Amino acid sequence: MSQAKEELRWALIGASDIAKTRMIEAINSQPNSRVAAVFSSNAERAKAYAAENKIPKPYDSLKTLLEDPEIDIVYISTTNDLHCEQALAAAAAGKHILCEKPLALSLTDAREILNAAQTAKLVLGTNHHLRNAVTHRTLRKLVKEGAIGKPLAARVYHAVYLPPRLQGWRLSRPEAGGGVILDITVHDADTLRFVLDSEVEDVIARSATQGLATGGMEDAVMGVMYFQDGVLAQFHDAFTIKHAPTGLEVHGTEGSLFAVNVMTQDPVGRVVLRRDNDETEIKLDPPEDLYVHSIRHFNQAVLTGTQPFATGADGFRSLAIALAALESTQSGHRTAVAK
Ligand code: NDP
């Protein structure tokens, strides 16, 4: 049905902050897509959110929304515990799915989503925004071209201060999939896999609770991912760090790449190549909004059969790495990443 259409109608599952601050604008920015409906579990919130964001149809029943024949694609951005059942319902209704990370809370659930989308021949994407950034795409290209020789190590620093408006379920509801590992480490995992074009074999991590998280959850973590080709990648993620920049480095036999201010939602940051003591600023293509890039690729996948920029399988892999990190913080041991 959708393949013949010129305009794709998206529905939001979840009256969320991320949809309001980034995704609605990104979807509506495309000439071939627009947000047509929103579902919230609360009827008043659905109506208020729809009015505030100029969305024509508010729904407080997911079933009714999924029965709406106008809807081609759903964007799921509810709390993490709801992604699986909502994605399965969307797949059963024949809607293409862009799901927020983490795809689910277990690999069994994530596998079920992948299978349901594949069986129904639907496009399934994971909204890992970072790989959409021109900085990360450039890093991947440079690594692939051999600009730094053989990669040996990487370092991600992604420790930020969780904005007060987001200091809710992430810090207080473990059953909703809160905690910094499922929120931020999962993004690091995807970005490192993308930049290095390699898979993680195992993870060792140590977490801490530094004053924001409750309920036994972590709000800070450091660790090491070991990649199949021997690359060691160090990561530091936190909700508690107020004054640090973010970044990603890759160190190889012939050079090092430093990407500064790049673990962020905005199309900013710079990339520097360092060989011996010489530093070269890499000229980047014009930056595009990360979420617009993601939506553009998703629409194209629905219309032409290409792949979303981050697929469902990518969401499965990043979740497997994040869950291994979480398990390692609990056991104190190095943990193999499930295949
Ligand atoms: P929010 O806390 O804004 O929304 C999550 C859910 O909380 C909503 O679906 C909504 O339920 C409920 N909710 C929202 N506002 C209220 C309120 N005022 N009172 C009661 N309930 C409310 O979540 P985020 O936008 O921060 O995150 C949503 C998802 O997106 C998560 O999976 C997260 O991991 C992901 N995310 C991804 C980012 C990315 O860059 N890829 C960035 C930020 C988040 P209902 O729909 O029933 O109204």
PDB file of C-alpha atoms in Angstrom, residues 4 20 43 54 60 67 128 144 167 171 204 260 263 275 305 326 330 333:
ATOM      1  CA  ALA A   4       2.565   3.578  -4.241  1.00  0.00           C
ATOM      2  CA  LYS A  20       8.123  17.021  20.642  1.00  0.00           C
ATOM      3  CA  ALA A  43      -6.935  11.104  26.687  1.00  0.00           C
ATOM      4  CA  LYS A  54      -0.508  20.589  15.396  1.00  0.00           C
ATOM      5  CA  ASP A  60      -6.024   7.283  23.597  1.00  0.00           C
ATOM      6  CA  GLU A  67      -6.785   0.391  12.799  1.00  0.00           C
ATOM      7  CA  HIS A 128      20.095   5.587  16.908  1.00  0.00           C
ATOM      8  CA  LYS A 144      37.568   2.376   6.260  1.00  0.00           C
ATOM      9  CA  GLN A 167      14.752  13.559  35.431  1.00  0.00           C
ATOM     10  CA  LEU A 171      16.183   7.802  37.353  1.00  0.00           C
ATOM     11  CA  ILE A 204      33.510  -5.290  31.329  1.00  0.00           C
ATOM     12  CA  VAL A 260      35.078  16.535  19.736  1.00  0.00           C
ATOM     13  CA  MET A 263      28.002  12.600  21.261  1.00  0.00           C
ATOM     14  CA  ARG A 275      49.834  11.896  12.946  1.00  0.00           C
ATOM     15  CA  GLY A 305      12.957  -0.954  -0.323  1.00  0.00           C
ATOM     16  CA  LEU A 326      24.653  -4.155  32.659  1.00  0.00           C
ATOM     17  CA  GLN A 330      26.168  -6.726  38.449  1.00  0.00           C
ATOM     18  CA  HIS A 333      32.956 -10.139  35.518  1.00  0.00           C
TER      19      HIS A 333
END
